[in-house]
Structure formats: C-alpha cells, structure tokens
C-alpha cells in the first residue's frame, strides 16, 4: 500500500518521523550483488537528504537486477513504513520482500522463503511515496533484510535512498557481546573484597 | 585479520599420479593444502577451513569448515586417486557447504586445485563465476598439472567473472624443480589481500630459502646471532678434532707396537703357570716341614713361600696385571684350603676329642686366606 505525502513539510517536521536511520548499525550493513562493495551504506540518510545521492548509490551488477540489503539495528525498533527511491530508466526496483530477524540470507534462501511482507513498488524518483507495513508484524525488529527481485527493465537495479519510519525501543537484542575470554586465569582480575580489604569479617 | 571460511577443493583424479611435481602431483597438492590451512588459522584463530574432493567416486566433503588443523590433516590420509575431476559440481558443493557455515559473519572463499583437464566450456564457467560473485564468494584457482588447450584461458575467465575488488586470484604453476608449495607461498593466495598473510609467507619463505639458519635476522636477531656463534664454535671444535685425529694416526704406530708387546706378555704368562706347578710340588715337600715345625713357624714358612710366589708374580704383574691376579686368586684359594686341611689334621692328631673337625677346617681356611691376601697387598700396593 502506498501513501502519498500531500502536505508541505514546513508545518510539521517529517524528518523526525524518518529518524530510524540513526538506529541503524551502519558498520554491519551489507548487501549482496552490489557492484561496488560497501556502497550500500550510502543509501541511509536523513529525510532531507533523500534525493542527494552525491556520496553514491547502491547499484547491482551488470545484467543482474537482484539485490539483497541486510540492515541491522542497534536496538529493537518498530517499523511503520518504508520509503525507497530508485534510479531512472527502469532501474528502479519493482518488488520488495522483507524478512525480519534472519541472519545470512542469500539469494536462494530469499527466493524459497516466505517473506514477512511483500510490496509492489512504483517508480518513486521524488521520494514522496511510502509503503506501510503490517505494524503488528514489525514490532521488535533487530534486523531486517530487504530483497528486490525485479526492476522495471533496466540493466541494473539502482537504489538511491532507503528510509524507515517508526519508533526505536531501548531494548537490545544483542547476545552477550561484551565477554572477555580468558585463556589462562589471571588472579589479579578476580580480586574479591576480602583480598583487597584484608582482615576478618565478623558475623554479629 | 579478515574473518574467513575457506573450502579447499582437491583434485584426486587420475592425472594426479604424474611425477612432474616432486614427489608426485597429489603429494605436492597435499603439502600445499596443509600449508594453506596453517596460514589461514594463523591469520585469524576463528578462521575455518574445510576440504572436499572433486574426483574419485564423486564430489565428497571430507571435512566441514573447522579450525581444528588435526582433523584436516587426518582427513587427507588414505585418499583414493581415480576418475576425473568435476569442477562445476565441486564449486557448487563448496558453495553449499559455505552457506551452512556455523559463523555467518565469516567471509566465504573457495580455493580450487585444478590439476586435471577442465571439460566445461567457458560460458558455463563464467556463469558459475557470476553466481559466486552474486553471493559474494571469493575464488582462488591453482592451475597446475595438465596443460590442456584453453584450460588456462577458461580458468582466467572464471576468476575474472568472480573477481570483486581483487579478492579472487588465479595462479599458474608450471612443472619445475621447485615444489608447488614454495611457488604458492609467494603468491597472492597466501598473502591474502596484501595484509596479514605476508608475515606467514615471510616466515615460511625464510625457512625454505634465503635466510641463514632459517631464521630471519630482522624478526629475531638474538636467535640468529646465537645460531651463528654456535655454528662457528662447532666448526672450531671439528677442526681441533681433525687435528687430533691426524695426531692419533701417527700415534697408532706406537699402538701397534704395544700390541706386539702384549702378545709377548701372553707367552710370558704361561711360564709362571709352569712355575706354579713346580711350586705345588715344592709345597708338598713343605707340608712335611709344617707337620714337623710348630704353628707359628709353619705360618711364617707359608708367609715366606707366599712372598716368594708373590715375587715371582711381580715380574709378571708389570706386563699383564689382570690375568695374573685372576690366576693368583685361584692359586691362593687352593693353597689356603690345603693348608687349613693340613692344620686341622695336625690339631686332630693333637687332641681329637676336643676339636670339631669341619668347623676347625673352615676357620683355618678363612684365617689363612686373610693372611695370604694381606701379604699379597703388601707386595703389590
């Protein structure tokens, strides 16, 4: 479902709604079938910058318009809607499929698995279209994988901007990430209060 | 320090029996695989390596990606050589094995040893290459063994299709005197993408060629110095030993002379034996004297006799001490026993009802033996 943005943005600040890009863990964003490795990071920007793709855009390999974009978040988020700005001349993606909280999806997985939600996209060069999600299914999203299987007939698939609208909770989905591994125990790391304080403790 | 999961595709086709790489193609391949596994795990302890065979009964995964070097080395034993290699199927199975790796954060890499001929055409290989690129899998190909028409071209095309940002390489190794692993150590397959692997490559290369004593003076100057000093000391010691050996050769002439002298001594010892027999006869005569004389006198006579015998033996002692002593011991034991017998007999004749015969015999023999030994030590200090 697409919604048209039919008010001017001076009255209320749209950009605050589209601020989920701040909660994206950019270092861990990855894409499959991208022509330039690492270019996927450039598509996450502020709402005002959505048409400004001077830093580069995401393009698929020549002759193969499929793309997979993996977006992890720093904390669990709730996603209300997604906006995608494609390229000109039929290089915009035509379909989008989303998978939630799945790691390491590649093309064969994406084609076989049932997505959480699927959309038919239209060419959205001005970035005024947004695609709403079934909010109940996007309640605690640790990472989202977007699969773009087709485009509008171009040689490649270009994406200039991906915007996410929603709320960020403070909950972290991370498994224990701050463990220090010890190969050999180091007693100095395990000082108890009795050792540092010394003396006898009395029970009264 | 790239975190990577690698699958190595081994070629165990019939073409691997050939001996143009030392010792044979298959063995050279195995050595290289071991080196690669070591290099990968050294780069990053969480790297994993897996192995599969492309020929034989069919494409078979020998060990799934693991960081345990022992498992990888063990699985390479007892591999059968046979049939021909199936490059496409091998790469596809490797892709599948990598897809199911345990740590999804690892980058994916396939290393292919292409020894036998490649039966697939260029288009098919390019398609496979593109599919690998799409799934961001890097591919390294080692082209060795058979030099088919177009094989090198096909493999180049394959790697060009996969190559993304210079992460995939193809290395052609012609047959020659140097081992397969040596050629590959300096290739980008070991050195990775320029970083990390170069330290392992330098260490391995240092061990193989170039540095003295196999230790890089840059990496470990103290060890290199210690090795050099000990080598020089060993050389000096060997020279000194050589000089001594030269001296000993001149000394061996005198040694041969000693041998002849000892032979003379051996002939000489027979004479004292004859002398001893004569002395036994003399002793019988002396026995009569002992019966006639008192106890103290007989012992002194024995002592004098012993000294005589010992004097006779001193001449021999200068030549062959060991033989004489052995002979002397026997002689002395006999004489002691004899004298004790005689002495006890004499006692019996004196007072037979008091003296207990065997005990007396035993005690007398001991006394006499001690006496004789004492005298002997006086003569031969």
Coordinates of C-alpha atoms in Angstrom, one line a residue:
Chain A
X1 CA 0.0 0.0 0.0
X2 CA 1.4 3.4 -0.9
X3 CA 0.6 6.6 0.8
X4 CA 1.1 10.0 -0.9
X5 CA 2.7 12.8 1.1
X6 CA 0.3 15.5 0.4
X7 CA 1.3 18.3 2.7
X8 CA 4.2 20.6 2.7
X9 CA 6.9 19.8 5.1
X10 CA 7.2 23.2 6.8
X11 CA 4.2 22.6 9.0
X12 CA 5.5 19.6 10.8
X13 CA 8.8 18.1 10.8
X14 CA 8.8 15.0 8.7
X15 CA 12.4 14.2 9.3
X16 CA 11.8 13.3 12.9
X17 CA 9.5 10.6 11.8
X18 CA 12.1 9.2 9.5
X19 CA 14.8 9.1 12.0
X20 CA 15.2 5.4 12.3
X21 CA 18.3 5.7 10.2
X22 CA 20.1 6.8 13.4
X23 CA 19.4 3.5 14.9
X24 CA 21.0 1.5 12.1
X25 CA 24.3 -0.2 12.8
X26 CA 26.0 1.1 9.7
X27 CA 29.2 -0.9 10.1
X28 CA 27.3 -4.1 9.8
X29 CA 25.0 -3.2 6.9
X30 CA 25.7 -5.4 3.9
X31 CA 24.3 -6.1 0.5
X32 CA 24.6 -9.0 -1.9
X33 CA 25.1 -8.5 -5.7
X34 CA 26.3 -4.9 -5.3
X35 CA 28.6 -3.7 -7.9
X36 CA 30.7 -1.6 -5.6
X37 CA 31.5 -3.2 -2.3
X38 CA 30.3 -1.0 0.6
X39 CA 28.1 1.3 -1.5
X40 CA 25.0 0.1 0.4
X41 CA 26.0 2.3 3.4
X42 CA 25.4 5.4 1.4
X43 CA 21.6 4.9 1.0
X44 CA 20.8 5.6 4.6
X45 CA 20.5 9.3 5.1
X46 CA 18.3 11.9 6.7
X47 CA 14.9 12.6 5.1
X48 CA 16.0 16.0 3.8
X49 CA 19.0 14.4 2.0
X50 CA 17.0 11.7 0.4
X51 CA 17.4 13.0 -3.1
X52 CA 21.0 13.9 -2.6
X53 CA 23.0 10.9 -3.7
X54 CA 26.3 12.7 -4.2
X55 CA 28.0 10.1 -2.0
X56 CA 27.0 7.3 -4.2
X57 CA 24.1 4.9 -4.6
X58 CA 23.6 1.2 -4.5
X59 CA 23.8 -0.5 -7.8
X60 CA 23.6 -4.1 -8.7
X61 CA 25.9 -5.9 -11.0
X62 CA 25.6 -5.6 -14.7
X63 CA 22.8 -7.7 -16.2
X64 CA 21.5 -8.9 -12.8
X65 CA 18.9 -6.7 -11.1
X66 CA 18.5 -8.7 -8.0
X67 CA 19.6 -7.1 -4.7
X68 CA 19.6 -8.1 -1.1
X69 CA 20.1 -5.5 1.6
X70 CA 20.8 -6.5 5.2
X71 CA 20.1 -3.8 7.8
X72 CA 20.9 -4.5 11.5
X73 CA 19.8 -2.1 14.2
X74 CA 21.5 -1.1 17.4
X75 CA 18.3 -1.8 19.3
X76 CA 14.9 -3.2 18.6
X77 CA 12.8 -1.0 16.5
X78 CA 9.2 -0.8 15.4
X79 CA 8.8 0.0 11.7
X80 CA 5.7 1.7 10.5
X81 CA 6.6 2.3 6.8
X82 CA 9.4 2.1 4.3
X83 CA 10.4 4.5 1.5
X84 CA 12.6 3.6 -1.4
X85 CA 14.0 6.0 -4.0
X86 CA 15.2 4.1 -7.1
X87 CA 17.0 5.1 -10.3
X88 CA 15.8 6.3 -13.6
X89 CA 15.3 4.5 -16.9
X90 CA 13.8 1.4 -15.4
X91 CA 16.5 0.8 -12.9
X92 CA 14.1 1.2 -10.0
X93 CA 13.1 -1.9 -8.2
X94 CA 9.7 -3.3 -8.9
X95 CA 9.1 -5.5 -6.0
X96 CA 10.3 -5.6 -2.4
X97 CA 10.2 -8.5 0.1
X98 CA 11.1 -8.2 3.7
X99 CA 12.5 -10.7 6.2
X100 CA 12.8 -10.0 9.9
X101 CA 15.5 -11.1 12.3
X102 CA 17.1 -13.6 10.0
X103 CA 20.9 -13.7 9.6
X104 CA 22.8 -14.5 6.5
X105 CA 20.0 -14.7 3.9
X106 CA 21.3 -15.2 0.4
X107 CA 19.5 -15.3 -3.0
X108 CA 18.5 -19.0 -2.9
X109 CA 17.1 -18.6 0.7
X110 CA 15.3 -15.4 -0.3
X111 CA 13.6 -17.0 -3.3
X112 CA 12.4 -20.0 -1.3
X113 CA 11.4 -18.4 1.9
X114 CA 8.0 -16.8 2.6
X115 CA 8.6 -13.1 3.4
X116 CA 7.0 -11.3 6.3
X117 CA 5.6 -8.8 3.8
X118 CA 5.8 -8.2 0.1
X119 CA 5.2 -5.0 -1.8
X120 CA 4.9 -4.0 -5.5
X121 CA 6.8 -0.8 -5.9
X122 CA 6.3 2.0 -8.4
X123 CA 9.0 4.4 -9.7
X124 CA 9.5 6.8 -6.9
X125 CA 12.1 9.3 -8.1
X126 CA 11.0 12.1 -5.8
X127 CA 10.8 10.1 -2.7
X128 CA 7.2 11.0 -1.9
X129 CA 5.9 7.5 -1.7
X130 CA 6.0 5.4 1.4
X131 CA 4.9 1.8 1.8
X132 CA 3.2 0.9 5.0
X133 CA 3.9 -2.2 6.9
X134 CA 1.7 -4.6 8.8
X135 CA 2.7 -2.9 12.0
X136 CA 1.8 -5.9 14.2
X137 CA 4.5 -8.0 12.5
X138 CA 7.1 -5.3 12.7
X139 CA 7.1 -4.8 16.5
X140 CA 10.5 -5.9 17.6
X141 CA 12.8 -5.8 14.7
X142 CA 16.5 -6.5 15.4
X143 CA 17.5 -6.6 11.8
X144 CA 15.6 -6.5 8.5
X145 CA 16.6 -8.0 5.1
X146 CA 15.1 -6.4 2.0
X147 CA 15.1 -8.4 -1.2
X148 CA 14.5 -6.7 -4.5
X149 CA 14.0 -9.4 -7.1
X150 CA 13.0 -7.4 -10.1
X151 CA 13.3 -3.9 -11.7
X152 CA 11.5 -2.1 -14.4
X153 CA 13.5 -3.5 -17.3
X154 CA 16.8 -1.8 -16.8
X155 CA 20.2 -3.5 -17.0
X156 CA 20.9 -3.0 -13.3
X157 CA 19.0 -2.1 -10.2
X158 CA 19.7 1.3 -8.6
X159 CA 18.7 2.4 -5.2
X160 CA 19.4 5.9 -4.1
X161 CA 17.7 6.0 -0.7
X162 CA 16.0 3.8 1.8
X163 CA 14.0 5.4 4.5
X164 CA 12.5 3.8 7.6
X165 CA 9.7 5.3 9.7
X166 CA 8.9 4.1 13.1
X167 CA 9.9 4.1 16.7
X168 CA 13.0 2.8 18.5
X169 CA 12.7 1.0 21.8
X170 CA 15.7 0.9 24.1
X171 CA 15.7 -2.9 24.2
X172 CA 18.8 -4.5 22.8
X173 CA 18.6 -7.8 21.1
X174 CA 22.3 -8.5 21.3
X175 CA 23.5 -11.7 22.7
X176 CA 26.4 -11.4 25.2
X177 CA 28.8 -9.3 23.3
X178 CA 31.0 -7.9 26.0
X179 CA 32.5 -11.1 27.3
X180 CA 36.3 -11.1 27.9
X181 CA 37.7 -14.5 27.1
X182 CA 40.4 -15.8 29.3
X183 CA 42.8 -18.4 28.1
X184 CA 44.6 -18.6 31.4
X185 CA 43.1 -17.2 34.7
X186 CA 44.7 -14.1 35.9
X187 CA 44.3 -13.8 39.7
X188 CA 44.7 -10.0 39.6
X189 CA 41.5 -9.8 37.6
X190 CA 39.5 -11.6 40.2
X191 CA 40.2 -9.7 43.4
X192 CA 37.5 -10.2 45.9
X193 CA 36.7 -7.7 48.6
X194 CA 38.2 -9.9 51.2
X195 CA 41.5 -9.9 49.5
X196 CA 41.7 -6.2 48.9
X197 CA 40.3 -5.2 52.3
X198 CA 42.0 -7.8 54.3
X199 CA 41.2 -8.6 57.9
X200 CA 38.5 -10.8 59.3
X201 CA 34.9 -10.3 58.7
X202 CA 32.7 -10.6 61.7
X203 CA 29.3 -12.0 62.0
X204 CA 27.2 -10.3 64.6
Chain B
X1 CA 42.7 -10.1 10.0
X2 CA 39.7 -11.0 7.8
X3 CA 37.4 -13.5 9.3
X4 CA 37.0 -16.1 6.6
X5 CA 35.6 -19.5 6.0
X6 CA 37.5 -21.4 3.3
X7 CA 36.8 -24.6 1.4
X8 CA 39.6 -26.2 -0.4
X9 CA 38.7 -28.4 -3.4
X10 CA 41.3 -31.1 -4.0
X11 CA 41.8 -32.8 -7.3
X12 CA 42.3 -36.5 -6.8
X13 CA 41.8 -37.5 -10.4
X14 CA 44.0 -40.0 -12.3
X15 CA 46.1 -37.2 -13.6
X16 CA 47.5 -36.7 -10.1
X17 CA 49.7 -39.8 -10.3
X18 CA 52.1 -37.9 -12.6
X19 CA 55.5 -37.2 -11.1
X20 CA 56.3 -33.9 -12.8
X21 CA 55.9 -32.2 -9.4
X22 CA 58.0 -33.7 -6.7
X23 CA 57.3 -36.3 -5.3
X24 CA 54.1 -36.6 -7.3
X25 CA 51.3 -34.2 -8.1
X26 CA 49.0 -35.5 -5.4
X27 CA 51.6 -35.3 -2.7
X28 CA 52.6 -31.8 -3.7
X29 CA 48.9 -30.8 -3.5
X30 CA 48.6 -32.3 -0.1
X31 CA 51.6 -30.4 1.2
X32 CA 50.2 -27.2 -0.1
X33 CA 46.8 -27.8 1.5
X34 CA 48.5 -28.3 4.8
X35 CA 50.3 -25.0 4.4
X36 CA 47.2 -23.2 3.4
X37 CA 45.3 -24.5 6.5
X38 CA 48.1 -23.3 8.7
X39 CA 48.3 -19.9 7.1
X40 CA 44.5 -19.3 7.3
X41 CA 44.3 -20.3 11.0
X42 CA 47.3 -18.2 11.8
X43 CA 45.8 -15.1 10.2
X44 CA 42.8 -15.3 12.5
X45 CA 42.1 -18.0 15.1
X46 CA 38.4 -18.0 14.2
X47 CA 39.0 -18.8 10.6
X48 CA 37.7 -22.2 9.5
X49 CA 38.9 -24.4 6.6
X50 CA 37.1 -27.3 5.0
X51 CA 38.2 -29.8 2.4
X52 CA 36.4 -31.6 -0.4
X53 CA 37.4 -33.9 -3.2
X54 CA 36.3 -33.3 -6.8
X55 CA 37.2 -36.6 -8.4
X56 CA 37.2 -40.2 -7.2
X57 CA 33.7 -41.6 -6.6
X58 CA 32.2 -38.2 -6.9
X59 CA 32.3 -34.8 -5.1
X60 CA 32.6 -35.6 -1.5
X61 CA 33.1 -33.2 1.5
X62 CA 35.9 -34.7 3.6
X63 CA 35.7 -32.2 6.5
X64 CA 33.3 -29.3 7.0
X65 CA 34.8 -25.9 7.8
X66 CA 36.7 -26.3 11.1
X67 CA 39.5 -24.5 12.8
X68 CA 40.9 -27.9 14.0
X69 CA 44.1 -28.5 12.0
X70 CA 44.4 -32.0 13.2
X71 CA 41.1 -33.0 11.7
X72 CA 42.1 -31.5 8.3
X73 CA 45.5 -33.3 8.3
X74 CA 43.9 -36.6 9.3
X75 CA 41.3 -36.5 6.5
X76 CA 44.0 -36.1 3.9
X77 CA 45.3 -39.6 4.6
X78 CA 44.1 -42.6 2.6
X79 CA 42.6 -40.6 -0.3
X80 CA 42.0 -42.6 -3.4
X81 CA 43.0 -41.3 -6.7
X82 CA 40.7 -42.0 -9.6
X83 CA 38.4 -40.8 -12.3
X84 CA 38.3 -37.2 -13.5
X85 CA 37.6 -34.0 -11.7
X86 CA 34.2 -32.3 -11.9
X87 CA 35.0 -28.6 -11.5
X88 CA 31.4 -27.3 -11.6
X89 CA 30.0 -29.7 -9.2
X90 CA 32.9 -29.2 -6.9
X91 CA 32.4 -25.5 -6.8
X92 CA 28.6 -25.8 -6.3
X93 CA 29.0 -28.2 -3.4
X94 CA 31.6 -25.9 -1.9
X95 CA 29.1 -23.1 -2.2
X96 CA 26.5 -25.1 -0.4
X97 CA 29.0 -26.1 2.4
X98 CA 29.9 -22.5 2.9
X99 CA 26.3 -21.4 3.0
X100 CA 25.8 -23.7 6.0
X101 CA 28.8 -22.5 7.9
X102 CA 28.3 -22.0 11.6
X103 CA 29.5 -18.4 11.9
X104 CA 27.6 -16.3 9.4
X105 CA 29.9 -13.4 9.9
X106 CA 32.8 -15.2 8.1
X107 CA 33.6 -14.2 4.5
X108 CA 33.3 -17.0 2.1
X109 CA 36.2 -18.3 0.0
X110 CA 36.8 -21.3 -2.2
X111 CA 40.3 -22.5 -3.2
X112 CA 40.4 -24.9 -6.2
X113 CA 43.3 -27.0 -7.2
X114 CA 42.8 -27.6 -10.9
X115 CA 45.2 -30.4 -11.9
X116 CA 43.3 -32.4 -14.5
X117 CA 41.7 -31.1 -17.7
X118 CA 38.6 -28.9 -17.5
X119 CA 35.8 -30.3 -19.5
X120 CA 33.4 -27.4 -19.1
X121 CA 33.2 -24.6 -21.6
X122 CA 34.0 -21.0 -21.0
X123 CA 30.4 -19.8 -20.9
X124 CA 29.4 -22.3 -18.2
X125 CA 32.4 -21.4 -16.1
X126 CA 31.5 -17.7 -16.5
X127 CA 28.0 -18.3 -15.3
X128 CA 29.3 -20.2 -12.3
X129 CA 31.6 -17.3 -11.6
X130 CA 28.9 -14.7 -11.8
X131 CA 26.8 -16.8 -9.4
X132 CA 29.7 -16.9 -6.9
X133 CA 30.1 -13.1 -7.3
X134 CA 26.5 -12.5 -6.6
X135 CA 26.7 -14.4 -3.4
X136 CA 30.0 -12.6 -2.6
X137 CA 32.1 -15.7 -2.5
X138 CA 35.8 -15.2 -3.4
X139 CA 37.6 -17.8 -5.5
X140 CA 41.2 -18.8 -5.8
X141 CA 42.3 -21.2 -8.5
X142 CA 45.7 -23.0 -8.6
X143 CA 46.3 -24.1 -12.2
X144 CA 48.9 -26.9 -12.2
X145 CA 49.4 -30.3 -13.8
X146 CA 47.8 -30.8 -17.2
X147 CA 48.3 -28.1 -19.7
X148 CA 45.2 -28.5 -21.9
X149 CA 44.4 -26.3 -24.8
X150 CA 42.3 -23.4 -23.4
X151 CA 42.5 -24.6 -19.8
X152 CA 44.4 -21.5 -18.6
X153 CA 42.0 -19.3 -20.6
X154 CA 38.9 -20.9 -19.1
X155 CA 40.3 -20.5 -15.6
X156 CA 41.2 -16.9 -16.2
X157 CA 37.7 -16.2 -17.4
X158 CA 36.2 -17.9 -14.4
X159 CA 38.2 -15.9 -11.9
X160 CA 37.6 -12.7 -13.9
X161 CA 33.8 -13.4 -13.6
X162 CA 34.1 -13.9 -9.8
X163 CA 36.6 -11.2 -9.1
X164 CA 35.2 -8.4 -7.0
X165 CA 37.7 -5.8 -5.9
X166 CA 40.7 -8.0 -6.4
X167 CA 39.7 -10.7 -3.9
X168 CA 40.0 -13.6 -6.3
X169 CA 43.1 -14.9 -8.0
X170 CA 44.3 -17.5 -10.3
X171 CA 47.9 -18.8 -10.2
X172 CA 49.5 -20.9 -12.9
X173 CA 52.3 -23.2 -11.7
X174 CA 54.3 -24.9 -14.4
X175 CA 56.1 -28.1 -13.6
X176 CA 59.7 -27.4 -12.4
X177 CA 62.3 -28.1 -9.8
X178 CA 60.8 -26.0 -7.0
X179 CA 58.0 -27.5 -5.0
X180 CA 54.4 -26.5 -5.6
X181 CA 54.1 -25.1 -2.1
X182 CA 57.1 -22.9 -2.5
X183 CA 55.7 -21.3 -5.6
X184 CA 52.4 -20.7 -3.9
X185 CA 53.8 -19.2 -0.7
X186 CA 54.8 -16.1 -2.5
X187 CA 51.5 -15.9 -4.5
X188 CA 48.5 -13.8 -3.5
X189 CA 46.7 -16.9 -2.4
X190 CA 48.9 -17.0 0.7
X191 CA 49.5 -13.3 1.1
X192 CA 45.8 -12.7 1.1
X193 CA 44.8 -9.3 0.0
X194 CA 48.2 -7.8 0.8
X195 CA 47.9 -7.8 4.6
X196 CA 48.2 -10.4 7.2
X197 CA 49.3 -13.4 5.3
X198 CA 52.6 -11.8 4.4
X199 CA 54.1 -12.5 7.8
X200 CA 53.4 -16.2 7.5
X201 CA 54.7 -16.1 4.0
X202 CA 57.9 -14.4 5.1
X203 CA 58.4 -16.9 7.9
X204 CA 57.8 -19.9 5.6
X205 CA 59.9 -18.5 2.8
X206 CA 62.7 -17.9 5.3
X207 CA 62.5 -21.5 6.4
X208 CA 62.7 -22.6 2.8
X209 CA 65.3 -20.4 1.3
X210 CA 67.2 -17.2 1.7
X211 CA 68.0 -16.6 5.4
X212 CA 70.9 -18.3 7.1
X213 CA 69.9 -20.9 9.6
X214 CA 66.3 -20.4 8.6
X215 CA 65.8 -17.5 11.0
X216 CA 65.2 -14.0 9.8
X217 CA 67.7 -11.6 11.4
X218 CA 65.0 -8.9 11.3
X219 CA 62.5 -11.0 13.1
X220 CA 64.7 -12.5 15.8
X221 CA 68.3 -11.0 15.8
X222 CA 69.3 -12.7 19.1
X223 CA 68.4 -16.2 17.9
X224 CA 70.2 -15.6 14.6
X225 CA 73.3 -14.4 16.4
X226 CA 73.2 -17.4 18.8
X227 CA 72.9 -19.8 15.9
X228 CA 75.8 -18.2 14.1
X229 CA 78.1 -18.3 17.1
X230 CA 77.3 -21.9 17.9
X231 CA 77.9 -22.8 14.3
X232 CA 81.4 -21.2 14.4
X233 CA 82.2 -22.9 17.7
X234 CA 81.2 -26.3 16.2
X235 CA 83.4 -25.6 13.2
X236 CA 86.4 -24.8 15.5
X237 CA 85.7 -27.9 17.6
X238 CA 85.6 -30.0 14.5
X239 CA 88.9 -28.6 13.3
X240 CA 90.5 -29.3 16.6
X241 CA 89.1 -32.9 16.5
X242 CA 90.5 -33.2 13.0
X243 CA 94.0 -32.2 14.2
X244 CA 93.8 -34.7 17.0
X245 CA 92.8 -37.4 14.6
X246 CA 95.9 -36.6 12.5
X247 CA 98.0 -36.9 15.6
X248 CA 96.3 -40.1 16.5
X249 CA 97.2 -41.6 13.2
X250 CA 100.9 -41.1 14.0
X251 CA 100.2 -42.4 17.5
X252 CA 98.7 -45.6 16.1
X253 CA 102.1 -46.8 15.0
X254 CA 103.1 -46.9 18.6
X255 CA 99.8 -48.5 19.5
X256 CA 100.6 -51.4 17.1
X257 CA 103.9 -51.8 18.9
X258 CA 102.0 -52.1 22.2
X259 CA 100.0 -54.9 20.7
X260 CA 103.1 -56.9 19.9
X261 CA 104.4 -56.4 23.4
X262 CA 101.2 -57.7 24.9
X263 CA 101.5 -60.8 22.7
X264 CA 104.9 -61.4 24.3
X265 CA 103.3 -61.0 27.6
X266 CA 100.8 -63.6 26.9
X267 CA 103.5 -66.1 26.1
X268 CA 105.2 -64.9 29.2
X269 CA 102.3 -65.8 31.5
X270 CA 102.5 -69.4 30.6
X271 CA 105.8 -69.5 32.3
X272 CA 104.5 -68.5 35.7
X273 CA 101.9 -71.2 35.3
X274 CA 104.6 -73.8 35.0
X275 CA 106.3 -72.2 37.8
X276 CA 103.2 -72.5 39.9
X277 CA 103.0 -76.3 39.2
X278 CA 106.6 -76.6 40.4
X279 CA 105.7 -74.7 43.4
X280 CA 102.8 -77.0 44.2
X281 CA 105.3 -79.9 44.2
X282 CA 107.5 -77.8 46.5
X283 CA 104.6 -77.2 48.8
X284 CA 104.1 -80.9 49.3
X285 CA 107.6 -81.0 50.5
X286 CA 107.0 -78.0 52.7
X287 CA 103.9 -79.7 54.2
X288 CA 106.2 -82.2 55.8
X289 CA 108.1 -79.3 57.2
X290 CA 104.9 -77.8 58.6
X291 CA 104.0 -81.0 60.4
X292 CA 107.4 -81.1 62.0
X293 CA 107.5 -77.4 63.0
X294 CA 105.2 -75.6 65.4
X295 CA 102.2 -73.5 64.3
X296 CA 103.9 -70.1 64.3
X297 CA 106.8 -71.4 62.3
X298 CA 104.6 -73.1 59.7
X299 CA 102.7 -69.9 59.1
X300 CA 105.9 -68.0 58.6
X301 CA 107.1 -70.6 56.2
X302 CA 103.8 -70.1 54.4
X303 CA 104.4 -66.4 54.5
X304 CA 107.9 -66.7 53.1
X305 CA 106.6 -69.1 50.5
X306 CA 103.8 -66.6 49.7
X307 CA 106.3 -63.9 49.4
X308 CA 108.4 -66.0 47.1
X309 CA 105.4 -66.7 44.9
X310 CA 104.4 -63.1 45.0
X311 CA 107.9 -62.1 44.0
X312 CA 107.7 -64.4 41.1
X313 CA 104.4 -62.8 40.1
X314 CA 105.7 -59.3 40.4
X315 CA 107.7 -59.8 37.3
X316 CA 104.5 -60.8 35.5
X317 CA 102.5 -58.1 37.1
X318 CA 104.5 -55.4 35.2
X319 CA 103.2 -56.9 32.0
X320 CA 99.7 -58.2 32.5
X321 CA 98.2 -57.5 35.9
X322 CA 94.7 -58.5 35.3
X323 CA 95.4 -62.0 34.0
X324 CA 97.9 -62.7 36.7
X325 CA 95.6 -61.6 39.5
X326 CA 92.9 -63.9 38.4
X327 CA 95.3 -66.8 38.2
X328 CA 96.8 -65.8 41.5
X329 CA 93.4 -65.8 43.2
X330 CA 92.7 -69.3 42.2
X331 CA 96.1 -70.4 43.3
X332 CA 95.8 -68.7 46.6
X333 CA 92.4 -70.2 47.3
X334 CA 93.7 -73.7 46.7
X335 CA 96.7 -73.2 48.9
X336 CA 94.6 -71.8 51.7
X337 CA 92.3 -74.7 51.6
X338 CA 95.2 -77.1 51.6
X339 CA 96.9 -75.5 54.5
X340 CA 93.7 -75.4 56.5
X341 CA 93.2 -79.0 55.9
X342 CA 96.7 -79.8 57.0
X343 CA 96.4 -77.5 60.0
X344 CA 93.2 -79.1 61.2
X345 CA 94.7 -82.5 60.7
X346 CA 97.6 -81.5 62.9
X347 CA 95.2 -80.3 65.5
X348 CA 93.2 -83.5 65.4
X349 CA 96.3 -85.5 66.0
X350 CA 97.0 -83.4 69.0
X351 CA 93.6 -83.5 70.6
X352 CA 90.9 -85.3 68.6
X353 CA 88.3 -85.5 71.3
X354 CA 88.2 -81.7 71.7
X355 CA 88.5 -80.4 68.2
X356 CA 85.3 -80.3 66.0
X357 CA 86.7 -81.2 62.5
X358 CA 84.6 -79.3 59.9
X359 CA 84.4 -76.0 62.0
X360 CA 88.1 -76.1 62.5
X361 CA 88.7 -76.7 58.8
X362 CA 86.5 -73.7 57.9
X363 CA 88.0 -71.3 60.4
X364 CA 91.6 -72.3 59.5
X365 CA 90.9 -71.8 55.8
X366 CA 89.5 -68.3 56.4
X367 CA 92.4 -67.3 58.6
X368 CA 94.9 -68.5 56.0
X369 CA 93.1 -66.8 53.2
X370 CA 93.1 -63.5 55.0
X371 CA 96.8 -63.9 55.8
X372 CA 97.6 -64.5 52.2
X373 CA 95.6 -61.6 50.9
X374 CA 97.2 -59.3 53.4
X375 CA 100.6 -60.5 52.3
X376 CA 99.7 -60.0 48.7
X377 CA 98.6 -56.4 49.2
X378 CA 101.9 -55.8 51.0
X379 CA 103.7 -56.9 47.9
X380 CA 101.5 -55.3 45.3
X381 CA 100.5 -51.9 46.7

